[in-house]
PDB file of N, CA and C in Angstrom:
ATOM      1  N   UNK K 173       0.836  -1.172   0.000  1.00 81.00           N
ATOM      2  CA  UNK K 173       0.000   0.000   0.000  1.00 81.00           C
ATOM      3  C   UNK K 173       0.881   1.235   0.000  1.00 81.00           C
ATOM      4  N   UNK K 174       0.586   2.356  -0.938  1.00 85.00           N
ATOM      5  CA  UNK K 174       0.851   3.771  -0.611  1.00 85.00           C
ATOM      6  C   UNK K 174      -0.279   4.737  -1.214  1.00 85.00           C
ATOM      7  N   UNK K 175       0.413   5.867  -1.161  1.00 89.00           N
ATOM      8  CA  UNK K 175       0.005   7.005  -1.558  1.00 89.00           C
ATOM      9  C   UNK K 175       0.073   7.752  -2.671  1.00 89.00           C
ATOM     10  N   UNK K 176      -0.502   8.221  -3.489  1.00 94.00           N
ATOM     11  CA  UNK K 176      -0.130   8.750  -4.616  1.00 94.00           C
ATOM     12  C   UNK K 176      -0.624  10.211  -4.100  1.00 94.00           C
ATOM     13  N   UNK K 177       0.149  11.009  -3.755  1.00 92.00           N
ATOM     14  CA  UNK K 177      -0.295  12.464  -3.301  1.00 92.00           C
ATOM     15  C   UNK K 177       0.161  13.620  -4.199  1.00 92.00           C
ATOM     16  N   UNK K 178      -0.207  15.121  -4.033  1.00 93.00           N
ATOM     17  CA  UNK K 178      -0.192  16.007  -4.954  1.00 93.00           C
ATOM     18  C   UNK K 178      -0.873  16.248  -6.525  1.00 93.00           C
ATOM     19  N   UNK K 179      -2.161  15.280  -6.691  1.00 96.00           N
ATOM     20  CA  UNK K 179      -2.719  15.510  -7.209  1.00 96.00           C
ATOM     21  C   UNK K 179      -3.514  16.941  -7.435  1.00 96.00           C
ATOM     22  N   UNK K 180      -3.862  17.593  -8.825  1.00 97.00           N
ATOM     23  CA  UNK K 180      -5.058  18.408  -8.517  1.00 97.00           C
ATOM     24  C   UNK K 180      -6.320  17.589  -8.187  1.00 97.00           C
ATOM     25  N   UNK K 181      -7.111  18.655  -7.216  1.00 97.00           N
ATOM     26  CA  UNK K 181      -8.301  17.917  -6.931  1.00 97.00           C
ATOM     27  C   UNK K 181      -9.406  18.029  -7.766  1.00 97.00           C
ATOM     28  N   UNK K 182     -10.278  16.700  -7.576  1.00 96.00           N
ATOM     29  CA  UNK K 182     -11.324  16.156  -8.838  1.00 96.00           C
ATOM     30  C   UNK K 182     -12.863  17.002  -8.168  1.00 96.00           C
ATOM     31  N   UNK K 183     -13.524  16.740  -9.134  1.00 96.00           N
ATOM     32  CA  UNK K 183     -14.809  17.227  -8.730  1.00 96.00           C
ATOM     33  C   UNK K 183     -15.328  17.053  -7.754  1.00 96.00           C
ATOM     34  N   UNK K 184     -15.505  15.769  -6.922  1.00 95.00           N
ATOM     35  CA  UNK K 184     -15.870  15.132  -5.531  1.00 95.00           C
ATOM     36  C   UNK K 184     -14.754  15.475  -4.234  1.00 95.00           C
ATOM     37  N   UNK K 185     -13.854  16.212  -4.987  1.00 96.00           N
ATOM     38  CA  UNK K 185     -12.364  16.585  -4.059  1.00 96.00           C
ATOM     39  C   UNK K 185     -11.406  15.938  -3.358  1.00 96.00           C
ATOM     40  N   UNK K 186     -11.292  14.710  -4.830  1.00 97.00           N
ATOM     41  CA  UNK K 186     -10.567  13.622  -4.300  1.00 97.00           C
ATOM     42  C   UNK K 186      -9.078  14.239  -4.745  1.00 97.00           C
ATOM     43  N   UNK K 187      -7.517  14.246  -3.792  1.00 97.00           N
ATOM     44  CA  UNK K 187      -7.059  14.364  -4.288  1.00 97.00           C
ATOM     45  C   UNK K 187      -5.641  13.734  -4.205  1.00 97.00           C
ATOM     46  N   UNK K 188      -5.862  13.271  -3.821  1.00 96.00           N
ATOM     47  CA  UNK K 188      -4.948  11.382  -4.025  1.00 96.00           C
ATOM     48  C   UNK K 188      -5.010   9.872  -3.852  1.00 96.00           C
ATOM     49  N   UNK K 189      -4.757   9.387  -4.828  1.00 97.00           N
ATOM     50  CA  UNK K 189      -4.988   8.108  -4.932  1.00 97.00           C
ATOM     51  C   UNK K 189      -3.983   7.014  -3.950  1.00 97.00           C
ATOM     52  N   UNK K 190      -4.893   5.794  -3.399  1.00 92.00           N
ATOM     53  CA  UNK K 190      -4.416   4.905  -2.357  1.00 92.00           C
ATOM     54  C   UNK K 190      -4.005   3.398  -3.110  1.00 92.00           C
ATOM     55  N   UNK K 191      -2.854   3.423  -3.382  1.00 93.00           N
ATOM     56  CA  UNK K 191      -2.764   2.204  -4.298  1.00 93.00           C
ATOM     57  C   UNK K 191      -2.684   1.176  -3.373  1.00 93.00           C
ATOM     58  N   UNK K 192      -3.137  -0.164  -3.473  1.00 90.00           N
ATOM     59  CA  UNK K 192      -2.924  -1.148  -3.125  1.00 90.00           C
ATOM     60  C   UNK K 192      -3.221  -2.907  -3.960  1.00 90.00           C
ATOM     61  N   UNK K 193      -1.819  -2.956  -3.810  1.00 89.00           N
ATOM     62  CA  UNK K 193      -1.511  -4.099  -4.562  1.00 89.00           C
ATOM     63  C   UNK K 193      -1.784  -5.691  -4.018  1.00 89.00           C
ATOM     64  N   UNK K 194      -2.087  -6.603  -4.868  1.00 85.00           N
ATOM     65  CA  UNK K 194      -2.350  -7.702  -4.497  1.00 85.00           C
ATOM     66  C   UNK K 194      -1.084  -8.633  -4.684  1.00 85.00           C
ATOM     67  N   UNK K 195       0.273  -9.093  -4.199  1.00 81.00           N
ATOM     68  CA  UNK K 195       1.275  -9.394  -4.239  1.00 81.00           C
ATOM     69  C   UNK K 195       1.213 -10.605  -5.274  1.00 81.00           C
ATOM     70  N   UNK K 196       0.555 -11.603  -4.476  1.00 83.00           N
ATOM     71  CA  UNK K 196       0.365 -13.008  -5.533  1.00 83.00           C
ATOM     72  C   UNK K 196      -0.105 -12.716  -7.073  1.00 83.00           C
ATOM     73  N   UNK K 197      -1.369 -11.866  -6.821  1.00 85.00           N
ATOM     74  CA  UNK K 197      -1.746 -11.523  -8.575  1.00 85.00           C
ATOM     75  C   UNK K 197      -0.932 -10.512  -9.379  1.00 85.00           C
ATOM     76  N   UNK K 198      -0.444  -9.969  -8.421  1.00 88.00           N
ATOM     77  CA  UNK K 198      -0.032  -8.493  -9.097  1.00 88.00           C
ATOM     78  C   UNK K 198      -0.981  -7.594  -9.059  1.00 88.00           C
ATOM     79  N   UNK K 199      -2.418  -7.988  -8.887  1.00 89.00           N
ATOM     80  CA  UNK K 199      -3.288  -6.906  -9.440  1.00 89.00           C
ATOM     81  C   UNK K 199      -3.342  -5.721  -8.454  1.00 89.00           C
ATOM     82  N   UNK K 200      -3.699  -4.532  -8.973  1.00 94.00           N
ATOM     83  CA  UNK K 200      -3.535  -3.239  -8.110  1.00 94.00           C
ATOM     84  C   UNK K 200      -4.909  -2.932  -8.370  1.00 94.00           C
ATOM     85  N   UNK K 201      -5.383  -2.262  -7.006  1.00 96.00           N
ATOM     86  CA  UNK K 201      -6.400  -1.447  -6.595  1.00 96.00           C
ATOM     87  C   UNK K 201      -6.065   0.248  -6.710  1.00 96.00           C
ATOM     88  N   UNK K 202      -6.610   1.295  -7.682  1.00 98.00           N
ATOM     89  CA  UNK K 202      -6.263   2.669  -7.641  1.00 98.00           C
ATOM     90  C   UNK K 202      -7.738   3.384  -6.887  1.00 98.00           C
ATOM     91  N   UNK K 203      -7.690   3.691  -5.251  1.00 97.00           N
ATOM     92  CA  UNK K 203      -8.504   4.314  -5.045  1.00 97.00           C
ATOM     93  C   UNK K 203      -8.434   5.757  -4.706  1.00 97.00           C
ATOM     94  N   UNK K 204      -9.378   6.347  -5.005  1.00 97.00           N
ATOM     95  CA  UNK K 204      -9.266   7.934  -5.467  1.00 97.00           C
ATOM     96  C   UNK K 204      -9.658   8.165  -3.519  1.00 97.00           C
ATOM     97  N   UNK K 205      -8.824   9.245  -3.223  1.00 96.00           N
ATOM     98  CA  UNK K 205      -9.019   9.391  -1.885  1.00 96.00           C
ATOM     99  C   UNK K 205      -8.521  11.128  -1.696  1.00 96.00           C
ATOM    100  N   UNK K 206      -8.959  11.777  -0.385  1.00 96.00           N
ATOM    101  CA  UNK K 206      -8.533  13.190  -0.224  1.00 96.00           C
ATOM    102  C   UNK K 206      -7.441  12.883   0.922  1.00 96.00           C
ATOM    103  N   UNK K 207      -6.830  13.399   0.797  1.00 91.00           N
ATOM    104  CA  UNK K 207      -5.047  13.419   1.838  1.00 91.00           C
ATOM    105  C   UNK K 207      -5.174  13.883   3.088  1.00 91.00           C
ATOM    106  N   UNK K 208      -6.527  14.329   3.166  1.00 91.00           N
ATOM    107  CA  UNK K 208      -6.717  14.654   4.879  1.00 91.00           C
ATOM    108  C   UNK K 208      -7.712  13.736   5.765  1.00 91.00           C
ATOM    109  N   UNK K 209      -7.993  12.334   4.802  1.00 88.00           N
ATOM    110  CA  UNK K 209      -9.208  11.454   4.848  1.00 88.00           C
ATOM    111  C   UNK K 209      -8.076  10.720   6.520  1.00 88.00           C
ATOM    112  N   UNK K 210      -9.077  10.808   7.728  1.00 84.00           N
ATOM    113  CA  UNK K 210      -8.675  10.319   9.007  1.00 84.00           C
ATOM    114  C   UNK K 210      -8.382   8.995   8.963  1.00 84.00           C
ATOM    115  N   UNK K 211      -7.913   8.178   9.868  1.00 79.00           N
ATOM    116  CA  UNK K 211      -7.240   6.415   9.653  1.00 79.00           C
ATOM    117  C   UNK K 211      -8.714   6.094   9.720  1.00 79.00           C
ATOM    118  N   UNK K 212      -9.819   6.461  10.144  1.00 78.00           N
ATOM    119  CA  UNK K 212     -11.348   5.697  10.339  1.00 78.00           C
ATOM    120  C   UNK K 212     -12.190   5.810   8.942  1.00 78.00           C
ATOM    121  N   UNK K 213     -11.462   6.446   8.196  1.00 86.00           N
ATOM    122  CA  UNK K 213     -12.217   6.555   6.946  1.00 86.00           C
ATOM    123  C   UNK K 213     -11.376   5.579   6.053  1.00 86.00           C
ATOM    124  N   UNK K 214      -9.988   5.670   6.087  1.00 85.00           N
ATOM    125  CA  UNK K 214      -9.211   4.729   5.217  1.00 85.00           C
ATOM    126  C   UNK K 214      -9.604   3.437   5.330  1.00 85.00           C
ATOM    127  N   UNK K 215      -9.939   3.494   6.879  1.00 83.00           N
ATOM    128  CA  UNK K 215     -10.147   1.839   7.065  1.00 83.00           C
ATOM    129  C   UNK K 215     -11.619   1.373   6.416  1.00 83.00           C
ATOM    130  N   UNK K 216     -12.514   2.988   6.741  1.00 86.00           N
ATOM    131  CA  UNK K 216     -14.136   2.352   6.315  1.00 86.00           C
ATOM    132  C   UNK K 216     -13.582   2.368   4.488  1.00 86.00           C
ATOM    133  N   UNK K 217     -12.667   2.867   3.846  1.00 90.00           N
ATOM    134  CA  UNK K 217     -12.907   2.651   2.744  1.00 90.00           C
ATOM    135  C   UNK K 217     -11.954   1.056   1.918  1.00 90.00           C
ATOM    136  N   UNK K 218     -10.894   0.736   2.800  1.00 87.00           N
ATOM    137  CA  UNK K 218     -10.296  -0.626   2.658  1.00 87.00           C
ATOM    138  C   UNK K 218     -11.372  -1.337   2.716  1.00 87.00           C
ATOM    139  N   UNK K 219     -12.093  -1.539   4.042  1.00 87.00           N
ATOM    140  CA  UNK K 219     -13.611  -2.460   3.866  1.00 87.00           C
ATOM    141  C   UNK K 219     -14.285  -2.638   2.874  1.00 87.00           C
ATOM    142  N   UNK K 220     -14.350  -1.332   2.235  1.00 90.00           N
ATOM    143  CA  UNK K 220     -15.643  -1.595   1.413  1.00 90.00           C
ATOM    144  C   UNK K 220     -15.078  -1.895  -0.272  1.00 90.00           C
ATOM    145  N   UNK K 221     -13.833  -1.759  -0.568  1.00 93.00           N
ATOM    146  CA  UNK K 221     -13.175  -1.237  -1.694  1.00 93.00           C
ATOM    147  C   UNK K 221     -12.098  -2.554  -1.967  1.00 93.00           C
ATOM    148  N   UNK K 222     -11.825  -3.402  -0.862  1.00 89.00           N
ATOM    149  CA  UNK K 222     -10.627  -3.934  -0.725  1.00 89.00           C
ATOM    150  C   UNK K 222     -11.419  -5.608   0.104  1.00 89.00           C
ATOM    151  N   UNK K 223     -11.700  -5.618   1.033  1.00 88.00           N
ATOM    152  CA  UNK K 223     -12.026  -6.743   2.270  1.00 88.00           C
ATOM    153  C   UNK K 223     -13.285  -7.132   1.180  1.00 88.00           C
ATOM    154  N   UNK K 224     -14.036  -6.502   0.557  1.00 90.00           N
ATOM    155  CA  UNK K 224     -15.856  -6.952  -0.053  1.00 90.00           C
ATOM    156  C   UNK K 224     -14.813  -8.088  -1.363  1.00 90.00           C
ATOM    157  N   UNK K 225     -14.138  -7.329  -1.627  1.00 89.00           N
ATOM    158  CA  UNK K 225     -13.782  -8.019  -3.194  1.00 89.00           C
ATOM    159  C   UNK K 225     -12.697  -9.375  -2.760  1.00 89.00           C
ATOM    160  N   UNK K 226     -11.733  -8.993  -1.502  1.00 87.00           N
ATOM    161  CA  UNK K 226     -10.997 -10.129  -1.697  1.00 87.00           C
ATOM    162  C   UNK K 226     -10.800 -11.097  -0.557  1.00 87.00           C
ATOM    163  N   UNK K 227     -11.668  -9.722   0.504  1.00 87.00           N
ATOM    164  CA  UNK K 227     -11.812 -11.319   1.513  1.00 87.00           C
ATOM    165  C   UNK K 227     -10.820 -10.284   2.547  1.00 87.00           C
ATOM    166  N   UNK K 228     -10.694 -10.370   3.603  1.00 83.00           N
ATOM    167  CA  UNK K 228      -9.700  -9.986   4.874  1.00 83.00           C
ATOM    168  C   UNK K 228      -8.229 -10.883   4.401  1.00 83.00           C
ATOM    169  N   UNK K 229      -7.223  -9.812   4.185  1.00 80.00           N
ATOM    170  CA  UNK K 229      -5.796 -10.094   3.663  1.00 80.00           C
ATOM    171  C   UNK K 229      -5.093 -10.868   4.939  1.00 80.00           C
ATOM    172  N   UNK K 230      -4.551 -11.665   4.788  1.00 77.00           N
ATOM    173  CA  UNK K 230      -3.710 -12.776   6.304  1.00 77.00           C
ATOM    174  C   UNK K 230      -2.546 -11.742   6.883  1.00 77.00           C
ATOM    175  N   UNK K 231      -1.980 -11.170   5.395  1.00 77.00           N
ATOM    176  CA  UNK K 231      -0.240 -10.059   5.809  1.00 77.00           C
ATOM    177  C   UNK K 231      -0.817  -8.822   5.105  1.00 77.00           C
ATOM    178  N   UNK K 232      -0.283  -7.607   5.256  1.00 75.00           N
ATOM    179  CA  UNK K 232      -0.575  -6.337   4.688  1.00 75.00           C
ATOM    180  C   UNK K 232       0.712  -5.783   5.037  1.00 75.00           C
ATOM    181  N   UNK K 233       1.293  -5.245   3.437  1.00 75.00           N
ATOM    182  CA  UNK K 233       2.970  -4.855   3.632  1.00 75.00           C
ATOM    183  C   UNK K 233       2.631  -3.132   3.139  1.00 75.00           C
ATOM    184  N   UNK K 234       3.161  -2.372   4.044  1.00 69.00           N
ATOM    185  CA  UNK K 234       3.212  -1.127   3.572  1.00 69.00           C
ATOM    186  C   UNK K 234       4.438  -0.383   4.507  1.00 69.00           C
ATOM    187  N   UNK K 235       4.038   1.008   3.927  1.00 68.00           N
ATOM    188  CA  UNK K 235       5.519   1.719   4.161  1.00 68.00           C
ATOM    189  C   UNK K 235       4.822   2.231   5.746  1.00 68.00           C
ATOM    190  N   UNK K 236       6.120   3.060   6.153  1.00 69.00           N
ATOM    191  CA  UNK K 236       5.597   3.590   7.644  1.00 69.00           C
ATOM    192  C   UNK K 236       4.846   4.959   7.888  1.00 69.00           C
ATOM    193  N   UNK K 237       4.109   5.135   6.956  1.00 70.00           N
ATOM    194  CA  UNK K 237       3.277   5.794   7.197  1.00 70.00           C
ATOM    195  C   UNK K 237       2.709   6.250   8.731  1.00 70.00           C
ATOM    196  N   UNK K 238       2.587   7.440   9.426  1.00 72.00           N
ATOM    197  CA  UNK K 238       2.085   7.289  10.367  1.00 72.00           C
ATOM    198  C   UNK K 238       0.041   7.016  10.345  1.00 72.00           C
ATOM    199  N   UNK K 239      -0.383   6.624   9.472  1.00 67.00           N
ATOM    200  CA  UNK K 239      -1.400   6.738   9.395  1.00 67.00           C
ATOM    201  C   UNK K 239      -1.858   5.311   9.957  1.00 67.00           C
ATOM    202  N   UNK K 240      -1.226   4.679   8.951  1.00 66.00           N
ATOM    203  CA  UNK K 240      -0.852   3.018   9.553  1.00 66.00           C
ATOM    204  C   UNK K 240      -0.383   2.227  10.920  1.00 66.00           C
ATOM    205  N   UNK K 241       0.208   3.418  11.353  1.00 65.00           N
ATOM    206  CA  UNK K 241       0.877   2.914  12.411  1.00 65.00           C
ATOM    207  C   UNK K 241       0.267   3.458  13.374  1.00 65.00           C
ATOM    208  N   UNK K 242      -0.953   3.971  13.123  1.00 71.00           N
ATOM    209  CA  UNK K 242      -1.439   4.354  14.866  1.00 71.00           C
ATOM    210  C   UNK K 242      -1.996   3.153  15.165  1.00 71.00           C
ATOM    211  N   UNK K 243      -2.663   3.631  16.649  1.00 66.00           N
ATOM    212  CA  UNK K 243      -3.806   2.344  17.631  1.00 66.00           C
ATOM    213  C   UNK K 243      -4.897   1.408  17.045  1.00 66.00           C
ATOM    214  N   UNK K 244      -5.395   3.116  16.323  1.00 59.00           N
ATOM    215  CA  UNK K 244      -6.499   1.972  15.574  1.00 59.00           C
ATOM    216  C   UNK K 244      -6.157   1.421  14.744  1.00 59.00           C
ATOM    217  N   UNK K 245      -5.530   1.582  13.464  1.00 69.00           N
ATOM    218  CA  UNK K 245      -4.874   0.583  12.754  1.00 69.00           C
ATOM    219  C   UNK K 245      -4.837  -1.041  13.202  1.00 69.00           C
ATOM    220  N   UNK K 246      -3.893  -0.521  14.298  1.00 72.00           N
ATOM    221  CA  UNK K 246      -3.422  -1.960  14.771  1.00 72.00           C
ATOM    222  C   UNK K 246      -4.477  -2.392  15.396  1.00 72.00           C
ATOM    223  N   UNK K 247      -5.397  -1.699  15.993  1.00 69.00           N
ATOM    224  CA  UNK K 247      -6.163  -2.632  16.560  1.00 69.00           C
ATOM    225  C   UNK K 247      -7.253  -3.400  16.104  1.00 69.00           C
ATOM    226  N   UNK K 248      -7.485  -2.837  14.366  1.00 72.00           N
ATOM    227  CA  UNK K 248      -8.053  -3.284  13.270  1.00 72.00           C
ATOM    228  C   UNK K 248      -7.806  -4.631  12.955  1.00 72.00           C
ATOM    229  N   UNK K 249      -6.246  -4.472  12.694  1.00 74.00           N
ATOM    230  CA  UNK K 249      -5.778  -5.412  12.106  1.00 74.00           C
ATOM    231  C   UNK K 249      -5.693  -6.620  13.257  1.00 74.00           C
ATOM    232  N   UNK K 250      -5.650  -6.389  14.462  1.00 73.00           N
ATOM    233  CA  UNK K 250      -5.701  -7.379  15.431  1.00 73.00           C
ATOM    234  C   UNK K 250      -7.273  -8.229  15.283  1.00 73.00           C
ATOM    235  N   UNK K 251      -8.229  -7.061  15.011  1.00 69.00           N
ATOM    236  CA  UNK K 251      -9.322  -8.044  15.005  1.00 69.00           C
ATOM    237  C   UNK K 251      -9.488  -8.708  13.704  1.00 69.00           C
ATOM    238  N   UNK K 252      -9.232  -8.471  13.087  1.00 74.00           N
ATOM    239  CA  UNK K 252      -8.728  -9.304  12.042  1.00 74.00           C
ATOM    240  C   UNK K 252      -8.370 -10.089  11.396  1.00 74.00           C
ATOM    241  N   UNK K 253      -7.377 -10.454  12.625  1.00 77.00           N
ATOM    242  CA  UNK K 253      -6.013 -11.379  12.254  1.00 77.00           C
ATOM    243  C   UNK K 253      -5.459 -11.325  11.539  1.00 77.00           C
ATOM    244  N   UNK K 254      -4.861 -10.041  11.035  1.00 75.00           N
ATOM    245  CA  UNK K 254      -4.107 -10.059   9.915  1.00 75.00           C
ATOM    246  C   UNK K 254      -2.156  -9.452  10.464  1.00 75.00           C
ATOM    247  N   UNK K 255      -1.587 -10.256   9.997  1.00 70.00           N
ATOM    248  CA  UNK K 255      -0.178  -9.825  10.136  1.00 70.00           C
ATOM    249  C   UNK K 255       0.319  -8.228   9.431  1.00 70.00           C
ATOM    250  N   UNK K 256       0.837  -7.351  10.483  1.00 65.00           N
ATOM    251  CA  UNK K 256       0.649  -6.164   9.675  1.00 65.00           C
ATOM    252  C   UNK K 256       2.434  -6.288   9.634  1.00 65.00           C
ATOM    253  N   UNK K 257       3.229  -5.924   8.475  1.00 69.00           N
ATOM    254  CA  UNK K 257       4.603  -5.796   8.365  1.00 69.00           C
ATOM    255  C   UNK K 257       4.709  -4.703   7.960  1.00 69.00           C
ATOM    256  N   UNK K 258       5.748  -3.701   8.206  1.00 69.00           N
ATOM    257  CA  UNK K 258       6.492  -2.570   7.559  1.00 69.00           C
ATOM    258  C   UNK K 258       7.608  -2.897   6.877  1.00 69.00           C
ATOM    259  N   UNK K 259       7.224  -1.846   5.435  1.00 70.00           N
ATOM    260  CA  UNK K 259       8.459  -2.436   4.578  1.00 70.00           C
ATOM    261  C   UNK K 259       9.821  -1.263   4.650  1.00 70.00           C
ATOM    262  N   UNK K 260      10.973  -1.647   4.276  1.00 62.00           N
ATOM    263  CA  UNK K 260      11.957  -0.567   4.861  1.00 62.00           C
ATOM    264  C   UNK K 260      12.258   0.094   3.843  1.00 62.00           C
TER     265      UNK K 260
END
């Protein structure tokens, strides 16, 4: 997972995209997102955008974002069960 930031913003005032990749397929997810969207919205939008289509991920590799790395995050991913790794 990252960020694609510094976009101009779109009509709905999206203005960066949240890539996230599917390692085994390769396939990538491009979701249109605004850069001030809180960790409770990223997560309501992983749910609905990401978890509906492929199911709750076992590992999730991303950079260290502090967005990722707060409480709730983790405590997401705890209910979850999903292994969260940072990549270096």
């Amino acid at each position: 997972m990252d960020f694609v930031t510094g976009l101009p913003r779109t009509q709905r005032r999206h203005d960066a995209i949240w890539v996230v990749v599917d390692r085994l397929t390769k396939s990538a997810h491009f979701l249109p997102i605004r850069k001030d969207y809180s960790v409770s919205k990223l997560a309501e939008t992983f749910q609905q955008e990401i978890v509906r289509l492929h199911g709750t991920p076992s590992t999730i590799v991303l950079d260290r974002d502090p967005r990722f790395a707060s409480r709730f995050w983790k405590g997401l991913q705890k209910a979850w069960g999903t292994r969260l790794k940072f990549s270096t």
